[in-house]
């Protein structure tokens, strides 16, 4: 996480994983996410890509033994209703478009899958930079 200015932060994540539990060999997955928060408002974007076997997708025939890349692209917004009091409670919304190879159209149809959702987020508050500076000055003042 990087502090951009007073009361704003920008964080980025890259995560990679490998699954060796399929009969089709190793499959890969990754996630890239970026989150910008300023005060009580946060916006984020995420790209997820997972390789799924035809068996995991419950396909039939020759497709059952193939591996297919499946992706999701998400943008979202969260507004914290309670912020910095030990627990942050936020109300948010996000939009996701799911993508997959055209060869899966006969199973899932030709249209891209998408979702639009509203959610309630509850998480522990992050320590603010101002609170850390205040405690550092208080400790330094005690040394005098």
Coordinates of N, CA and C in Angstrom, one line a residue:
X1 N 0.8 -1.2 0.0 CA 0.0 0.0 0.0 C 0.9 1.2 0.0
X2 N 0.5 2.2 -0.8 CA 1.3 3.4 -0.8 C 0.4 4.6 -0.5
X3 N 0.8 5.5 0.4 CA 0.1 6.7 0.7 C 0.4 7.7 -0.4
X4 N -0.7 8.2 -1.1 CA -0.5 9.1 -2.2 C -0.6 10.6 -1.7
X5 N -1.4 10.8 -0.8 CA -1.6 12.2 -0.2 C -2.3 11.9 1.2
X6 N -2.5 13.0 1.9 CA -3.2 12.9 3.2 C -4.5 12.2 3.0
X7 N -4.7 11.1 3.7 CA -6.0 10.3 3.7 C -6.3 9.7 2.4
X8 N -5.3 9.3 1.6 CA -5.5 8.6 0.3 C -4.4 7.5 0.2
X9 N -4.8 6.4 -0.3 CA -3.9 5.2 -0.5 C -4.2 4.5 -1.8
X10 N -3.1 4.0 -2.4 CA -3.3 3.2 -3.6 C -2.6 1.9 -3.3
X11 N -3.3 0.8 -3.6 CA -2.7 -0.5 -3.4 C -2.9 -1.4 -4.6
X12 N -1.9 -2.3 -4.9 CA -2.0 -3.2 -6.0 C -1.6 -4.6 -5.6
X13 N -2.2 -5.5 -6.2 CA -2.0 -6.9 -5.9 C -1.8 -7.7 -7.1
X14 N -0.9 -8.7 -7.1 CA -0.7 -9.7 -8.1 C -0.6 -11.0 -7.4
X15 N -1.5 -11.9 -7.7 CA -1.5 -13.3 -7.1 C -1.5 -14.3 -8.2
X16 N -0.7 -15.4 -8.0 CA -0.6 -16.5 -9.0 C -0.8 -17.8 -8.2
X17 N -1.5 -18.7 -8.9 CA -1.6 -20.0 -8.3 C -1.6 -21.1 -9.3
X18 N -1.3 -22.3 -8.9 CA -1.2 -23.5 -9.8 C -2.0 -24.6 -9.1
X19 N -2.8 -25.3 -9.9 CA -3.5 -26.5 -9.4 C -3.0 -27.7 -10.2
X20 N -2.6 -28.7 -9.4 CA -2.1 -29.9 -10.0 C -3.0 -31.1 -9.7
X21 N -4.3 -30.8 -9.5 CA -5.3 -31.8 -9.1 C -6.2 -32.3 -10.2
X22 N -5.9 -31.9 -11.5 CA -6.7 -32.3 -12.6 C -6.0 -33.4 -13.4
X23 N -6.8 -34.2 -14.1 CA -6.2 -35.3 -14.9 C -5.6 -34.7 -16.2
X24 N -5.8 -33.4 -16.4 CA -5.3 -32.8 -17.6 C -3.9 -32.1 -17.4
X25 N -3.3 -32.3 -16.2 CA -2.0 -31.6 -15.9 C -2.2 -30.4 -15.1
X26 N -1.2 -29.6 -15.0 CA -1.2 -28.4 -14.2 C -2.0 -27.3 -14.8
X27 N -2.8 -26.6 -14.0 CA -3.5 -25.4 -14.5 C -3.1 -24.2 -13.7
X28 N -3.1 -23.1 -14.4 CA -2.6 -21.8 -13.8 C -3.8 -20.9 -13.5
X29 N -3.6 -20.0 -12.6 CA -4.5 -18.9 -12.4 C -3.8 -17.6 -11.9
X30 N -4.3 -16.5 -12.1 CA -3.7 -15.3 -11.6 C -4.8 -14.2 -11.4
X31 N -4.5 -13.2 -10.6 CA -5.3 -12.1 -10.3 C -4.5 -10.9 -10.3
X32 N -4.9 -9.8 -10.9 CA -4.3 -8.5 -10.8 C -5.4 -7.5 -10.3
X33 N -5.1 -6.8 -9.3 CA -6.1 -5.8 -8.7 C -5.4 -4.5 -8.3
X34 N -6.1 -3.4 -8.6 CA -5.7 -2.1 -8.1 C -6.8 -1.4 -7.4
X35 N -6.5 -0.8 -6.2 CA -7.5 -0.2 -5.4 C -7.0 1.2 -5.0
X36 N -7.8 2.2 -5.2 CA -7.5 3.6 -4.8 C -8.5 4.0 -3.8
X37 N -8.1 4.4 -2.6 CA -9.0 4.9 -1.6 C -8.6 6.3 -1.2
X38 N -9.6 7.2 -1.2 CA -9.4 8.6 -0.7 C -10.5 8.8 0.3
X39 N -10.1 9.0 1.6 CA -11.1 9.2 2.6 C -12.0 8.0 2.7
X40 N -13.3 8.2 2.6 CA -14.3 7.2 2.7 C -14.6 6.5 1.4
X41 N -14.1 7.0 0.3 CA -14.4 6.5 -1.0 C -13.3 5.6 -1.6
X42 N -13.6 4.5 -2.2 CA -12.6 3.6 -2.9 C -13.2 3.2 -4.2
X43 N -12.3 3.1 -5.2 CA -12.6 2.6 -6.5 C -11.5 1.5 -6.8
X44 N -11.9 0.4 -7.5 CA -11.0 -0.6 -7.8 C -11.3 -1.3 -9.1
X45 N -10.3 -2.0 -9.6 CA -10.4 -2.7 -10.9 C -9.7 -4.1 -10.6
X46 N -10.2 -5.1 -11.2 CA -9.6 -6.5 -11.0 C -9.7 -7.3 -12.3
X47 N -8.7 -8.0 -12.6 CA -8.7 -9.0 -13.7 C -8.3 -10.4 -13.1
X48 N -9.1 -11.3 -13.3 CA -8.9 -12.7 -12.8 C -8.9 -13.6 -14.1
X49 N -7.9 -14.5 -14.1 CA -7.9 -15.5 -15.2 C -7.6 -16.9 -14.6
X50 N -8.4 -17.9 -14.9 CA -8.3 -19.2 -14.3 C -8.4 -20.2 -15.5
X51 N -7.5 -21.2 -15.4 CA -7.7 -22.3 -16.4 C -8.5 -23.4 -15.8
X52 N -9.6 -23.8 -16.4 CA -10.5 -24.8 -15.9 C -10.5 -26.0 -16.8
X53 N -10.5 -27.2 -16.3 CA -10.7 -28.4 -17.1 C -12.1 -28.6 -17.5
X54 N -12.3 -29.3 -18.6 CA -13.7 -29.6 -19.1 C -14.4 -30.4 -18.0
X55 N -13.7 -31.2 -17.3 CA -14.3 -32.0 -16.2 C -14.9 -31.0 -15.1
X56 N -14.1 -30.0 -14.7 CA -14.5 -29.1 -13.7 C -15.7 -28.2 -14.2
X57 N -15.8 -28.0 -15.5 CA -16.9 -27.2 -16.1 C -18.1 -28.1 -16.5
X58 N -18.0 -29.4 -16.2 CA -19.0 -30.4 -16.4 C -19.4 -30.4 -17.9
X59 N -18.3 -30.6 -18.8 CA -18.5 -30.7 -20.2 C -18.6 -32.1 -20.6
X60 N -19.0 -32.4 -21.8 CA -19.1 -33.8 -22.3 C -18.2 -34.0 -23.5
X61 N -18.0 -35.3 -23.8 CA -17.3 -35.7 -25.0 C -15.8 -35.3 -24.9
X62 N -15.2 -34.9 -26.0 CA -13.8 -34.6 -26.1 C -13.5 -33.3 -25.3
X63 N -14.5 -32.5 -25.1 CA -14.2 -31.2 -24.3 C -14.0 -31.5 -22.9
X64 N -14.4 -32.7 -22.4 CA -14.2 -33.0 -21.0 C -12.7 -33.0 -20.6
X65 N -11.8 -33.4 -21.5 CA -10.4 -33.5 -21.2 C -9.6 -32.3 -21.6
X66 N -10.2 -31.3 -22.1 CA -9.5 -30.0 -22.5 C -9.4 -29.1 -21.3
X67 N -8.5 -28.1 -21.5 CA -8.4 -27.0 -20.5 C -8.8 -25.7 -21.1
X68 N -9.6 -24.9 -20.5 CA -10.1 -23.7 -21.0 C -9.8 -22.5 -20.1
X69 N -9.3 -21.4 -20.7 CA -9.1 -20.2 -19.9 C -10.4 -19.4 -19.7
X70 N -10.7 -19.0 -18.5 CA -11.9 -18.3 -18.1 C -11.4 -17.0 -17.4
X71 N -12.0 -15.9 -17.8 CA -11.5 -14.6 -17.2 C -12.7 -13.8 -16.7
X72 N -12.4 -12.9 -15.7 CA -13.4 -12.0 -15.2 C -12.8 -10.6 -15.0
X73 N -13.5 -9.6 -15.5 CA -13.0 -8.2 -15.4 C -14.0 -7.4 -14.6
X74 N -13.5 -6.8 -13.5 CA -14.4 -6.2 -12.5 C -14.0 -4.7 -12.3
X75 N -15.0 -3.8 -12.2 CA -14.8 -2.5 -11.7 C -15.7 -2.3 -10.5
X76 N -15.3 -1.5 -9.5 CA -16.2 -1.3 -8.4 C -16.0 -0.1 -7.6
X77 N -16.9 0.2 -6.7 CA -16.8 1.4 -5.9 C -17.4 1.1 -4.5
X78 N -16.7 1.6 -3.4 CA -17.2 1.4 -2.1 C -17.2 2.7 -1.3
X79 N -18.2 3.0 -0.6 CA -18.3 4.2 0.3 C -18.4 3.7 1.7
X80 N -17.4 4.1 2.5 CA -17.4 3.7 3.9 C -18.4 4.5 4.7
X81 N -19.3 3.8 5.4 CA -20.3 4.5 6.2 C -19.7 4.8 7.6
X82 N -18.9 3.9 8.0 CA -18.1 4.1 9.3 C -16.7 3.8 8.9
X83 N -15.8 4.7 9.3 CA -14.4 4.6 8.9 C -13.5 5.1 10.0
X84 N -12.5 4.2 10.3 CA -11.5 4.5 11.3 C -11.9 4.4 12.8
X85 N -13.0 3.7 13.1 CA -13.4 3.5 14.4 C -13.2 2.1 14.9
X86 N -12.2 1.4 14.4 CA -12.0 0.0 14.7 C -12.6 -0.9 13.7
X87 N -13.7 -0.6 13.2 CA -14.3 -1.4 12.1 C -14.8 -0.4 11.0
X88 N -14.5 -0.7 9.8 CA -15.0 0.0 8.6 C -16.2 -0.7 8.1
X89 N -17.3 0.0 7.9 CA -18.5 -0.6 7.3 C -18.7 0.2 6.0
X90 N -18.8 -0.5 4.9 CA -18.9 0.2 3.6 C -20.0 -0.4 2.7
X91 N -20.7 0.4 2.0 CA -21.7 0.0 1.0 C -21.1 0.2 -0.4
X92 N -21.2 -0.9 -1.2 CA -20.5 -0.9 -2.5 C -21.3 -1.5 -3.6
X93 N -20.8 -1.3 -4.8 CA -21.3 -1.8 -6.0 C -20.2 -2.2 -6.9
X94 N -20.4 -3.3 -7.7 CA -19.4 -3.7 -8.7 C -20.1 -4.3 -9.9
X95 N -19.4 -4.2 -11.0 CA -19.8 -4.7 -12.3 C -18.7 -5.7 -12.8
X96 N -19.1 -6.9 -13.2 CA -18.1 -7.9 -13.7 C -18.6 -8.4 -15.0
X97 N -17.6 -8.5 -16.0 CA -17.9 -9.2 -17.2 C -17.0 -10.4 -17.2
X98 N -17.6 -11.6 -17.5 CA -16.9 -12.9 -17.6 C -16.7 -13.2 -19.1
X99 N -15.5 -13.7 -19.4 CA -15.1 -14.1 -20.7 C -14.6 -15.5 -20.7
X100 N -14.8 -16.2 -21.9 CA -14.4 -17.5 -22.1 C -14.2 -17.8 -23.6
X101 N -13.5 -18.9 -23.9 CA -13.3 -19.1 -25.4 C -14.6 -19.4 -26.1
X102 N -14.6 -19.0 -27.4 CA -15.8 -19.2 -28.2 C -16.2 -20.7 -28.3
X103 N -15.2 -21.6 -28.1 CA -15.5 -23.0 -28.2 C -16.5 -23.5 -27.1
X104 N -16.7 -22.6 -26.1 CA -17.7 -23.0 -25.0 C -19.1 -22.4 -25.2
X105 N -19.2 -21.7 -26.4 CA -20.5 -21.1 -26.7 C -21.7 -22.1 -26.7
X106 N -21.4 -23.3 -27.2 CA -22.4 -24.3 -27.3 C -22.9 -24.8 -26.0
X107 N -22.1 -24.6 -24.9 CA -22.5 -24.9 -23.6 C -23.1 -23.8 -22.8
X108 N -22.6 -22.6 -23.0 CA -23.0 -21.4 -22.3 C -23.7 -20.3 -23.0
X109 N -23.9 -20.5 -24.3 CA -24.5 -19.5 -25.2 C -23.4 -18.5 -25.7
X110 N -23.8 -17.7 -26.6 CA -22.9 -16.7 -27.3 C -22.6 -15.5 -26.5
X111 N -23.5 -15.1 -25.6 CA -23.4 -13.8 -24.9 C -22.4 -14.0 -23.8
X112 N -21.7 -12.9 -23.5 CA -20.8 -12.8 -22.4 C -21.6 -12.8 -21.1
X113 N -21.1 -13.4 -20.1 CA -21.8 -13.4 -18.8 C -21.4 -12.1 -18.1
X114 N -22.3 -11.5 -17.3 CA -22.0 -10.3 -16.6 C -22.8 -10.3 -15.3
X115 N -22.3 -9.6 -14.3 CA -23.1 -9.4 -13.0 C -23.0 -8.0 -12.6
X116 N -24.0 -7.6 -11.9 CA -24.0 -6.2 -11.3 C -24.5 -6.5 -9.9
X117 N -23.7 -6.1 -8.9 CA -24.1 -6.4 -7.5 C -23.9 -5.2 -6.6
X118 N -24.7 -5.2 -5.5 CA -24.5 -4.3 -4.4 C -24.1 -5.2 -3.2
X119 N -23.3 -4.6 -2.3 CA -22.8 -5.4 -1.2 C -22.5 -4.5 0.0
X120 N -22.4 -5.2 1.2 CA -22.0 -4.5 2.4 C -20.7 -5.1 2.8
X121 N -19.7 -4.3 3.0 CA -18.4 -4.7 3.4 C -18.1 -4.3 4.8
X122 N -17.6 -5.3 5.6 CA -17.3 -5.1 7.0 C -15.8 -5.6 7.2
X123 N -14.9 -4.7 7.7 CA -13.5 -5.1 7.9 C -12.9 -4.3 9.0
X124 N -11.8 -4.7 9.6 CA -11.1 -3.9 10.6 C -10.5 -2.7 9.9
X125 N -10.5 -1.6 10.7 CA -10.0 -0.3 10.2 C -8.5 -0.4 10.1
X126 N -7.9 0.3 9.1 CA -6.5 0.4 9.0 C -6.1 1.5 9.9
X127 N -4.8 1.4 10.4 CA -4.3 2.5 11.3 C -4.0 3.7 10.4
X128 N -4.5 4.8 10.7 CA -4.2 6.0 9.9 C -2.8 6.5 10.1
X129 N -2.2 7.1 9.1 CA -0.9 7.7 9.2 C -0.8 8.8 10.3
X130 N -1.9 9.6 10.4 CA -1.9 10.6 11.4 C -1.9 10.1 12.8
X131 N -2.6 8.9 13.0 CA -2.6 8.3 14.3 C -1.2 7.8 14.7
X132 N -0.5 7.2 13.7 CA 0.9 6.7 13.9 C 1.8 7.9 14.3
X133 N 1.7 9.0 13.5 CA 2.6 10.1 13.8 C 2.3 10.7 15.2
X134 N 1.0 10.7 15.6 CA 0.6 11.2 16.9 C 1.3 10.3 18.0
X135 N 1.2 9.0 17.8 CA 1.7 8.1 18.9 C 3.3 8.2 18.9
X136 N 3.9 8.4 17.8 CA 5.4 8.6 17.7 C 5.8 9.9 18.4
X137 N 5.0 10.9 18.2 CA 5.4 12.2 18.9 C 5.1 12.1 20.4
X138 N 4.1 11.4 20.8 CA 3.8 11.2 22.2 C 4.9 10.4 22.9
X139 N 5.4 9.4 22.2 CA 6.5 8.6 22.8 C 7.8 9.5 22.8
X140 N 8.1 10.2 21.8 CA 9.2 11.1 21.7 C 9.2 12.1 22.8
X141 N 8.0 12.7 23.1 CA 7.8 13.7 24.1 C 8.1 13.1 25.5
X142 N 7.8 11.8 25.7 CA 8.0 11.2 27.0 C 9.5 11.0 27.3
X143 N 10.4 11.0 26.2 CA 11.8 10.8 26.4 C 12.5 12.0 27.0
X144 N 11.9 13.2 26.8 CA 12.5 14.4 27.2 C 12.7 14.5 28.7

